[in-house]
Amino acid sequence: MEKLGNPTRLEVFHLLVRAGEDGLAVGDIQRHLGIPASTLSHHLAHLVAADLVQQVREGRVLRCRPNFARMNAVLAFLTEECCVGVGATADQGDGPTRGKGAVEEQVAGKRV
Amino acid sequence: MEKLGNPTRLEVFHLLVRAGEDGLAVGDIQRHLGIPASTLSHHLAHLVAADLVQQVREGRVLRCRPNFARMNAVLAFLTEECCVGVGATADQGDGPTRGKGAVEEQVAGKRV
DNA sequence: TCATTATTTCGATTATTCCAGAAATATAGT
DNA sequence: ACTATATTTCTGGAATAATCGAAATAATGA
């Protein structure tokens, strides 16, 4: 999730998500977003390191695909533990336990 | 989304999500995560500015609630436009249009 | 091998963000 | 008014990250 915190990087990843599972070549991304090649390469390296993007060489061009499984996992990190409670600190008891149904009221997701 | 890019801030927000809709007081967060008050306040200000957290004073303590609607909107920003295509650049035509069903194959979300 | 296109690595600069101590402010109780 | 608790603001320095030009590397085809 940290890697998506940079606006440029988010823009790159967002573009790849829009492109779909075949993704785009590095040069295509560059043409779409108009950022210098070195800067783009730098950001892509971050996304690849985070496993949010996978790269495969196709001749001279390097195709970048979004890793949807990883994206979903990253997003689920926030939503999965919704409303489970936070446990106790040294000097206090548990907080109030939510009734069943709290999660469903708060978390939305695209139905599949 | 940029605001969730900082690990500490993400930790704070994640804790609030776990806590559920009633959230936690600033002091509770501090006790749970063990970060200095000034640092925590700084991060909370960011989250409030991003409308990811709402604060309401209750006597001496300031209660921080996660804004689930905003959280869902932020996450949806990535998933909603999945596979819609990226349009054209100046020097090339449209990329291949995906068949229907591409979105559902890639994007998961907690069912509600 | 040479030329061309695609992309990365290097290196230096600039910009941003993070952090935490100390002081200030807010609220409530006595 | 005074004290205690809760939280923020101020401040400055340290750490990180972003940026991008230039040079290097990779792949292809003539």
XYZ file of C-alpha atoms (C1' of nucleotides) in Angstrom:
284
model
C 0.000 0.000 0.000
C 2.872 2.342 0.710
C 3.936 2.154 -2.897
C 0.598 3.497 -4.049
C 1.037 6.535 -1.860
C 2.949 8.459 -4.469
C 0.616 10.323 -6.851
C 2.653 9.575 -9.946
C 2.920 5.934 -9.068
C -0.794 5.745 -8.353
C -1.447 7.310 -11.706
C 0.731 4.725 -13.413
C -0.940 1.848 -11.631
C -4.390 3.260 -12.234
C -3.642 3.460 -15.919
C -2.568 -0.175 -15.939
C -5.725 -1.194 -14.123
C -7.777 0.608 -16.708
C -5.807 -1.101 -19.428
C -6.775 -4.481 -18.045
C -4.876 -7.709 -17.707
C -2.705 -7.199 -20.776
C -1.416 -3.966 -19.358
C 0.739 -1.648 -21.421
C 4.302 -1.303 -22.603
C 6.534 1.094 -20.715
C 6.595 3.405 -23.698
C 2.802 3.424 -23.897
C 2.591 4.481 -20.286
C 5.094 7.185 -20.962
C 3.115 8.491 -23.907
C -0.097 8.445 -21.926
C 1.217 10.212 -18.875
C 3.963 12.304 -20.360
C 6.572 11.676 -17.718
C 10.298 11.308 -18.470
C 11.479 7.789 -19.112
C 13.888 7.700 -16.221
C 11.265 8.854 -13.763
C 8.772 6.347 -15.050
C 11.254 3.519 -14.883
C 12.018 4.433 -11.308
C 8.346 4.287 -10.320
C 7.738 1.071 -12.199
C 10.605 -0.520 -10.318
C 8.801 0.317 -7.095
C 5.551 -1.187 -8.322
C 7.333 -4.318 -9.476
C 9.119 -4.600 -6.130
C 5.723 -4.425 -4.436
C 4.484 -7.128 -6.815
C 1.705 -4.846 -7.951
C 3.021 -4.957 -11.484
C 4.620 -7.765 -13.443
C 6.862 -7.170 -16.391
C 7.506 -9.410 -19.326
C 9.729 -8.587 -22.234
C 8.244 -8.825 -25.686
C 10.997 -8.159 -28.110
C 12.118 -4.630 -27.642
C 9.214 -3.546 -25.524
C 8.593 -4.390 -21.925
C 5.000 -5.127 -21.148
C 3.702 -4.148 -17.719
C 0.683 -5.970 -16.369
C -1.192 -5.071 -13.222
C -1.272 -7.888 -10.686
C -4.930 -7.905 -9.755
C -4.566 -10.610 -7.138
C -2.022 -8.517 -5.350
C -4.112 -5.383 -5.726
C -7.100 -7.109 -4.208
C -4.990 -8.394 -1.349
C -3.636 -4.949 -0.629
C -7.082 -3.423 -0.586
C -8.479 -6.277 1.474
C -5.899 -5.585 4.132
C -7.956 -2.605 5.176
C -11.418 -4.009 4.795
C -10.955 -7.552 6.026
C -10.441 -6.663 9.622
C -13.174 -4.105 9.784
C -14.879 -3.901 13.166
C -13.127 -6.887 14.717
C -12.093 -4.844 17.724
C -8.698 -3.646 18.812
C -7.922 -5.761 21.837
C -6.788 -4.323 25.128
C -3.971 -2.067 26.179
C -2.127 -2.560 29.434
C -4.388 -0.322 31.423
C -7.876 -0.932 30.095
C -10.306 -3.654 29.173
C -11.622 -4.497 25.746
C -13.663 -1.985 23.890
C -17.295 -2.735 23.199
C -17.786 -5.715 20.950
C -19.790 -4.926 17.858
C -22.927 -6.792 17.052
C -22.867 -9.091 14.084
C -23.553 -7.222 10.898
C -21.221 -4.322 11.553
C -18.839 -5.356 8.825
C -21.499 -5.631 6.179
C -22.793 -2.198 7.024
C -19.420 -0.567 6.488
C -17.497 -2.367 3.827
C -18.457 -2.264 0.211
C -16.821 -3.998 -2.678
C -17.556 -4.667 -6.281
C -19.667 -7.803 -6.462
C -18.162 -10.570 -8.582
C -5.027 7.329 -1.175
C -1.809 9.305 -0.895
C -2.445 9.818 2.773
C -2.490 6.082 3.394
C 0.942 5.771 1.901
C 2.740 6.446 5.142
C 3.161 3.257 7.193
C 2.421 4.928 10.496
C -0.652 6.605 9.113
C -1.823 3.361 7.581
C -1.356 1.698 10.936
C -3.449 4.354 12.620
C -6.213 4.081 10.078
C -6.131 0.313 10.131
C -6.531 0.385 13.890
C -9.548 2.643 13.559
C -11.076 0.360 10.955
C -10.628 -2.560 13.299
C -12.173 -0.535 16.084
C -15.298 -0.050 13.999
C -17.599 2.859 13.575
C -17.155 4.262 17.059
C -13.433 4.546 16.501
C -11.087 5.422 19.322
C -9.925 8.422 21.271
C -6.600 9.937 20.282
C -5.112 8.751 23.561
C -6.316 5.213 22.947
C -4.596 5.162 19.599
C -1.465 6.442 21.216
C -1.531 3.722 23.845
C -2.143 1.046 21.245
C 0.585 2.099 18.873
C 3.035 3.734 21.228
C 3.859 6.730 19.091
C 4.555 10.213 20.481
C 1.509 12.442 20.830
C 2.793 15.121 18.531
C 3.586 12.646 15.798
C 0.204 11.005 16.135
C -1.580 14.331 16.042
C 0.297 15.202 12.898
C -0.781 11.999 11.181
C -4.362 12.311 12.340
C -4.498 15.799 10.882
C -3.572 14.295 7.527
C -6.257 11.651 7.772
C -8.852 14.218 8.779
C -7.811 16.465 5.896
C -8.323 13.511 3.555
C -11.732 12.960 5.174
C -10.754 9.421 6.024
C -11.224 10.147 9.708
C -13.747 12.314 11.463
C -13.147 13.751 14.873
C -15.691 14.694 17.492
C -14.872 16.056 20.893
C -16.320 14.249 23.871
C -15.375 16.232 26.902
C -11.661 16.072 27.232
C -11.092 13.342 24.734
C -11.276 13.593 20.999
C -12.919 10.618 19.386
C -11.655 9.564 15.974
C -13.980 7.606 13.724
C -13.038 6.019 10.435
C -15.099 7.307 7.537
C -16.045 4.067 5.852
C -17.858 5.741 2.999
C -14.727 7.646 2.142
C -12.569 4.564 2.557
C -14.749 2.620 0.154
C -14.652 5.483 -2.324
C -10.877 5.648 -2.159
C -10.533 1.927 -2.740
C -13.145 1.973 -5.479
C -11.117 4.544 -7.331
C -8.758 1.772 -8.325
C -11.235 -1.016 -8.935
C -14.102 0.832 -10.562
C -12.296 1.582 -13.764
C -10.774 -1.809 -14.153
C -10.384 -2.903 -17.736
C -12.264 0.003 -19.275
C -9.405 0.744 -21.620
C -7.020 3.660 -21.737
C -8.088 5.586 -24.804
C -5.683 6.720 -27.458
C -2.517 8.736 -27.474
C -1.713 11.183 -30.237
C 0.107 8.674 -32.363
C -1.815 5.447 -32.040
C -5.296 3.995 -32.091
C -7.213 2.482 -29.227
C -5.905 -0.583 -27.534
C -7.891 -3.795 -27.811
C -11.268 -3.567 -26.186
C -11.814 -6.230 -23.562
C -14.699 -8.593 -23.799
C -17.445 -8.232 -21.256
C -16.644 -10.021 -18.062
C -13.086 -8.799 -17.717
C -13.875 -6.688 -14.690
C -15.543 -9.485 -12.800
C -12.591 -11.743 -13.343
C -10.139 -9.303 -11.842
C -11.780 -7.305 -9.115
C -12.789 -8.794 -5.834
C -14.537 -7.132 -2.977
C -16.176 -8.145 0.238
C -19.753 -9.088 -0.565
C -22.347 -7.075 1.322
C 28.493 -4.257 -37.571
C 25.712 -0.237 -37.580
C 21.615 2.207 -36.727
C 17.380 2.475 -34.288
C 14.148 1.986 -30.732
C 13.143 0.795 -25.885
C 14.283 0.964 -21.288
C 17.307 1.198 -17.275
C 21.060 2.844 -14.388
C 23.758 6.501 -12.613
C 24.415 10.740 -10.372
C 23.319 15.127 -8.700
C 19.815 18.247 -7.263
C 15.646 19.573 -5.271
C 11.580 18.790 -2.743
C 8.961 16.551 0.522
C 7.955 14.200 4.454
C 8.798 12.504 8.937
C 9.792 12.975 13.587
C 9.623 14.311 18.378
C 10.587 17.727 22.184
C 8.829 21.780 24.196
C 5.385 25.008 24.671
C 0.629 26.246 23.945
C -4.350 25.369 24.081
C -8.641 23.057 25.543
C -11.675 20.887 28.863
C -13.257 19.395 33.248
C -13.097 18.892 38.165
C -12.040 20.936 42.798
C -8.145 30.231 40.313
C -5.662 26.031 40.184
C -4.590 21.359 38.797
C -4.684 17.469 35.937
C -5.498 15.342 31.613
C -5.846 15.466 26.566
C -4.379 17.103 22.369
C -2.370 20.417 19.141
C 0.943 23.754 17.340
C 5.467 25.181 16.634
C 9.964 24.291 15.360
C 13.975 22.608 13.128
C 16.698 19.023 11.818
C 17.141 14.398 9.763
C 15.791 11.100 6.661
C 13.566 9.824 2.375
C 11.918 10.276 -1.853
C 11.156 12.467 -6.402
C 13.006 14.346 -10.385
C 15.342 14.168 -14.745
C 19.437 14.555 -18.002
C 22.980 11.856 -19.699
C 25.107 7.688 -20.421
C 24.652 2.712 -20.484
C 22.307 -1.583 -21.773
C 19.078 -4.572 -24.474
C 16.884 -6.130 -28.612
C 15.947 -5.958 -33.464
C 16.645 -5.569 -38.258
C 19.303 -3.976 -42.345
